[in-house]
Amino acid sequence: MQGSAAYKNGNPRQRVVRLSWKTRGILAKVTVQKSTTQVVQELTELVGQLVDIVKSLQTQRPSLASGLDNALGILHMDSSSEEEYPLDSPKLVTFSASQKKIQEILRDLEKIQETLQGSVTGNEAPKKQVEEMASSVGLLPDQRYPVSRKASQFSLWAISPTFDLRSLSCNLEVSNNCRMVTVSRALQPYHWSSERFSISQVLCSQAFSSGQKYWEVDTRNCSHWAVGVASWGMKRDKMLGRTMDSWCIEWRGPSQFSAWAMMKKTDLSSGPPEVVGVWLDLELGKLAFYSVADQERPLYECEVSSSSPLHPAFWLYGLTPGNYLEIL
């Protein structure tokens, strides 16, 4: 394996940290770049090197202890914690560099090594095994195993649009990352603008005039919603789908699921999707909506034609404070 020689150089602390981060990187790309078998084989080699390193630490002089606390902490992060931390600034757990702690880490690594070696003999490691291995090396929950809906037929075109504050209704608020929009408990004192919706709607900043794009919206925390696309020139006092330049699917409660295209309503028989996948193919002039679980289930498809670029567009029922939609 390329790069193995490099890991044999340097002091034990540096080698532990480098291997820990490389292990995280491999797991985070299981379904994107390589087959699971290839990844398991690479992890087997990496974990074997980690086992050798930790064994060598047992023979080191106690004076190394304080310098190894953070490195060991990276390998042994508290996976039961509900707090999430970005990978570029992991939460380091403070450990004493006692022989007992090193032995605990060594046991964990040997257990992972045993699981990996057993997996290599099969065709593909089961998803559960990969998740358990990721948990053992301290990956955050949403990085332990790539969400299956992102490893889909649309993964090459997947994006995460952000809400445009200029179009945001005074009934709504957005999160700091501009990917969650919530019905406010009081009207917000936004500056008046002709670009701002007068009803509980918002567009995204991204505008598409060609190519293919795919994004997903978590609707589980919104009782009434609409998800679709619209041109920037859509009238700000009109609802999605009720203009010639907007298209959407809309959920208003049981037996009130519908699609709107070119100002025409189509009733849909499906139940409410927890996550909506939106596929926009401007080369073919096609817009499709999917209910996303382990795979995409078609909900509705229509033609789109616009002389202006199209933006992701959203409506939330404005009389239910706390309702929110989230772009994944």
XYZ file of C-alpha atoms in Angstrom:
328
model
C 0.000 0.000 0.000
C 1.397 3.364 -1.005
C 2.474 5.575 1.807
C 3.095 2.727 4.282
C 6.759 3.584 4.588
C 5.932 7.134 5.546
C 3.913 5.953 8.518
C 6.866 4.023 9.854
C 8.788 7.255 10.301
C 8.293 9.838 13.032
C 7.524 9.491 16.715
C 4.642 7.302 17.987
C 2.329 10.246 18.703
C 2.586 11.578 15.137
C 2.063 8.108 13.710
C -1.048 7.548 15.849
C -2.587 10.843 14.762
C -1.775 10.380 11.072
C -3.177 6.848 10.999
C -6.268 7.871 12.959
C -7.138 10.606 10.464
C -6.385 8.390 7.481
C -8.689 5.709 8.926
C -11.462 8.320 9.258
C -10.963 9.429 5.648
C -11.215 5.920 4.254
C -14.427 5.171 6.158
C -16.022 8.429 5.073
C -15.560 7.435 1.400
C -16.623 3.788 1.535
C -19.414 3.982 -1.031
C -18.039 6.821 -3.109
C -14.585 5.872 -4.289
C -13.909 2.191 -3.562
C -15.646 -1.079 -2.949
C -16.163 -2.074 0.665
C -13.752 -4.993 0.245
C -10.945 -2.672 -0.862
C -11.619 -0.331 2.029
C -11.676 -3.163 4.568
C -8.346 -4.437 3.250
C -6.794 -0.983 3.623
C -8.266 -0.565 7.086
C -6.913 -3.965 8.087
C -3.394 -2.801 7.242
C -3.851 0.553 8.973
C -5.259 -0.992 12.137
C -2.396 -3.477 12.145
C 0.032 -0.560 12.128
C -1.917 1.125 14.940
C -1.746 -2.046 17.023
C 2.044 -2.146 16.569
C 2.321 1.522 17.525
C 0.227 1.172 20.684
C 2.192 -1.914 21.699
C 5.373 0.119 21.303
C 3.875 2.819 23.533
C 3.638 0.305 26.347
C 7.419 0.123 26.385
C 7.939 3.894 26.232
C 9.120 5.796 29.279
C 6.375 7.492 31.362
C 7.784 10.896 30.349
C 6.012 10.491 27.038
C 2.634 10.348 28.776
C 1.615 13.979 28.733
C 2.512 14.380 25.087
C 0.392 11.398 24.108
C -2.818 12.380 25.911
C -4.341 14.221 22.973
C -3.268 11.641 20.415
C -4.847 8.837 22.431
C -7.912 10.979 22.924
C -8.452 11.200 19.168
C -8.476 7.408 18.975
C -10.788 7.012 21.958
C -13.380 9.799 21.616
C -16.599 9.308 23.547
C -18.939 7.915 20.862
C -21.947 8.122 23.215
C -21.834 11.923 23.323
C -24.692 13.668 21.535
C -22.561 16.739 20.774
C -21.182 17.048 17.269
C -17.815 18.562 16.471
C -16.305 19.373 13.081
C -13.519 17.064 12.021
C -11.084 19.955 11.699
C -11.423 20.638 15.431
C -12.258 17.307 17.124
C -13.264 17.146 20.751
C -10.223 15.725 22.429
C -10.873 13.619 25.487
C -8.244 13.910 28.170
C -6.692 10.632 29.244
C -3.893 9.741 31.571
C -1.169 7.856 29.800
C -1.300 4.995 32.244
C -0.637 1.466 31.170
C -4.271 0.644 31.917
C -5.529 3.166 29.386
C -3.071 2.029 26.747
C -4.172 -1.554 27.315
C -7.816 -0.548 26.852
C -7.031 1.131 23.547
C -4.996 -1.855 22.462
C -7.914 -4.189 23.216
C -10.241 -1.989 21.168
C -7.847 -1.964 18.237
C -7.346 -5.719 18.368
C -11.112 -6.204 18.369
C -11.392 -4.010 15.263
C -8.521 -5.900 13.689
C -10.264 -9.224 14.322
C -13.515 -7.945 12.789
C -11.701 -6.584 9.742
C -9.779 -9.776 9.146
C -13.023 -11.739 9.287
C -14.644 -9.377 6.807
C -11.877 -9.688 4.223
C -12.670 -13.380 3.743
C -16.178 -12.527 2.480
C -17.236 -10.737 -0.673
C -18.365 -7.502 0.958
C -18.415 -6.350 4.583
C -21.987 -5.919 5.839
C -23.121 -2.359 6.488
C -23.482 -3.081 10.206
C -19.829 -4.131 10.472
C -18.650 -0.969 8.732
C -20.783 1.175 11.063
C -19.381 -0.571 14.155
C -15.811 -0.116 12.960
C -16.406 3.557 12.247
C -17.866 4.049 15.710
C -14.833 2.429 17.293
C -12.431 4.924 15.731
C -14.501 7.921 16.843
C -16.292 9.093 13.697
C -19.206 11.464 14.139
C -22.651 9.831 13.698
C -23.368 11.285 10.254
C -19.938 10.221 8.969
C -19.838 6.629 10.198
C -21.532 5.369 7.052
C -22.467 7.549 4.068
C -26.208 8.093 3.922
C -27.559 5.731 1.288
C -29.637 8.428 -0.407
C -26.439 10.339 -1.250
C -24.875 7.226 -2.789
C -27.695 7.103 -5.338
C -28.252 7.432 -9.048
C -28.082 11.200 -8.525
C -24.968 11.374 -6.346
C -22.827 12.954 -9.071
C -25.199 15.912 -9.263
C -26.009 16.305 -5.552
C -25.786 19.825 -4.115
C -26.825 21.579 -0.888
C -28.350 24.929 -1.868
C -28.636 27.809 0.603
C -31.573 30.125 1.272
C -31.452 33.613 -0.171
C -32.085 36.245 2.510
C -33.328 38.821 0.003
C -36.355 36.695 -0.851
C -37.040 35.527 2.709
C -40.538 36.299 4.014
C -40.822 38.246 7.274
C -42.702 35.196 8.618
C -39.564 33.086 8.344
C -36.090 32.791 9.849
C -33.059 30.910 8.569
C -30.222 29.159 10.376
C -26.652 30.452 10.357
C -25.676 28.063 7.581
C -28.735 29.135 5.540
C -29.937 25.549 5.085
C -32.780 25.496 7.614
C -35.831 27.749 7.374
C -38.261 28.062 10.291
C -41.668 29.687 10.766
C -40.996 32.569 13.142
C -43.045 33.225 16.272
C -43.212 36.903 15.369
C -42.811 38.974 12.231
C -39.157 39.697 11.589
C -38.025 43.309 11.041
C -36.332 42.653 7.715
C -35.798 45.620 5.429
C -38.581 45.986 2.901
C -37.660 44.916 -0.597
C -39.580 44.123 -3.758
C -37.629 40.862 -3.847
C -39.056 39.679 -0.503
C -42.059 37.333 -0.457
C -45.179 38.619 1.282
C -46.196 35.046 2.177
C -44.152 32.324 3.896
C -41.861 31.488 1.007
C -38.173 31.683 0.172
C -35.903 30.956 -2.773
C -32.334 29.696 -2.740
C -29.403 31.789 -3.912
C -28.307 29.228 -6.482
C -29.723 29.720 -9.985
C -29.647 27.032 -12.688
C -29.983 27.592 -16.398
C -28.339 24.423 -17.730
C -27.122 20.984 -16.685
C -28.481 18.659 -14.019
C -28.835 19.249 -10.265
C -30.152 17.207 -7.355
C -30.908 18.216 -3.781
C -32.844 16.865 -0.831
C -35.130 18.445 1.730
C -36.065 17.040 5.140
C -39.805 17.699 5.611
C -40.398 15.724 8.812
C -40.644 18.807 11.008
C -43.116 20.751 8.892
C -46.865 20.047 8.925
C -47.638 21.880 5.665
C -45.039 22.582 2.988
C -44.222 22.941 -0.688
C -40.894 22.182 -2.367
C -40.031 23.018 -5.947
C -38.368 25.498 -8.281
C -39.178 28.995 -9.504
C -37.633 31.803 -11.452
C -36.358 34.847 -9.586
C -39.047 36.882 -11.304
C -41.898 34.930 -9.680
C -44.486 37.307 -8.233
C -43.846 37.732 -4.524
C -47.528 37.591 -3.547
C -48.209 34.288 -5.356
C -47.800 30.731 -4.074
C -45.521 28.184 -5.667
C -47.094 26.444 -8.624
C -49.730 29.140 -9.092
C -47.595 31.002 -11.646
C -46.268 30.063 -15.067
C -42.685 30.134 -13.791
C -42.934 27.912 -10.699
C -43.404 24.176 -10.102
C -43.736 22.214 -6.860
C -45.165 19.362 -4.862
C -47.222 20.364 -1.842
C -48.352 18.646 1.364
C -51.282 20.147 3.286
C -52.232 17.168 5.413
C -53.869 13.738 4.929
C -55.409 13.344 1.463
C -54.058 16.762 0.520
C -50.867 15.856 -1.326
C -50.588 17.432 -4.768
C -48.286 18.714 -7.483
C -48.543 22.097 -9.165
C -47.166 22.796 -12.641
C -48.063 25.642 -14.990
C -50.859 26.665 -12.603
C -52.470 23.212 -12.797
C -52.998 20.917 -9.820
C -52.427 17.145 -9.883
C -53.504 15.087 -6.876
C -50.938 12.579 -5.612
C -51.919 9.368 -3.855
C -48.720 8.817 -1.899
C -48.318 9.516 1.797
C -46.051 12.338 2.980
C -42.359 11.753 2.196
C -39.972 12.324 5.095
C -37.244 13.465 2.724
C -37.956 14.880 -0.738
C -35.386 14.480 -3.490
C -35.552 17.053 -6.287
C -34.029 16.241 -9.682
C -33.744 19.111 -12.148
C -32.524 18.241 -15.654
C -32.471 21.407 -17.719
C -30.937 19.651 -20.708
C -34.103 17.564 -21.065
C -36.440 20.140 -19.543
C -37.436 17.752 -16.770
C -38.280 18.180 -13.076
C -38.843 15.114 -10.877
C -39.593 14.610 -7.204
C -38.751 11.529 -5.174
C -39.511 10.155 -1.751
C -36.100 9.290 -0.391
C -35.487 6.373 1.945
C -33.012 3.597 1.081
C -33.592 4.508 -2.558
C -35.569 7.055 -4.548
C -39.278 6.380 -5.082
C -40.842 8.569 -7.799
C -43.570 10.952 -6.659
C -44.135 13.224 -9.625
C -42.492 14.316 -12.856
C -43.193 17.209 -15.194
C -41.687 19.334 -17.909
C -40.120 22.678 -17.106
C -39.464 25.519 -19.473
C -38.284 28.943 -18.442
C -36.491 31.800 -20.132
C -34.899 32.650 -16.762
C -32.682 30.572 -14.461
C -34.508 28.491 -11.877
C -33.980 28.545 -8.110
C -34.924 25.940 -5.486
C -38.123 27.266 -3.878
C -40.018 26.569 -0.635
C -43.289 27.343 1.130
C -44.104 26.702 4.815
C -47.453 27.057 6.539
C -47.060 30.413 8.266
C -49.475 29.834 11.159
C -47.477 27.079 12.854
C -44.439 28.653 14.598
C -41.480 26.319 14.872
C -42.271 24.407 11.678
C -39.118 24.048 9.629
C -37.625 22.597 6.463
C -33.977 21.633 6.133
C -31.840 21.232 3.050
C -29.580 18.201 3.442
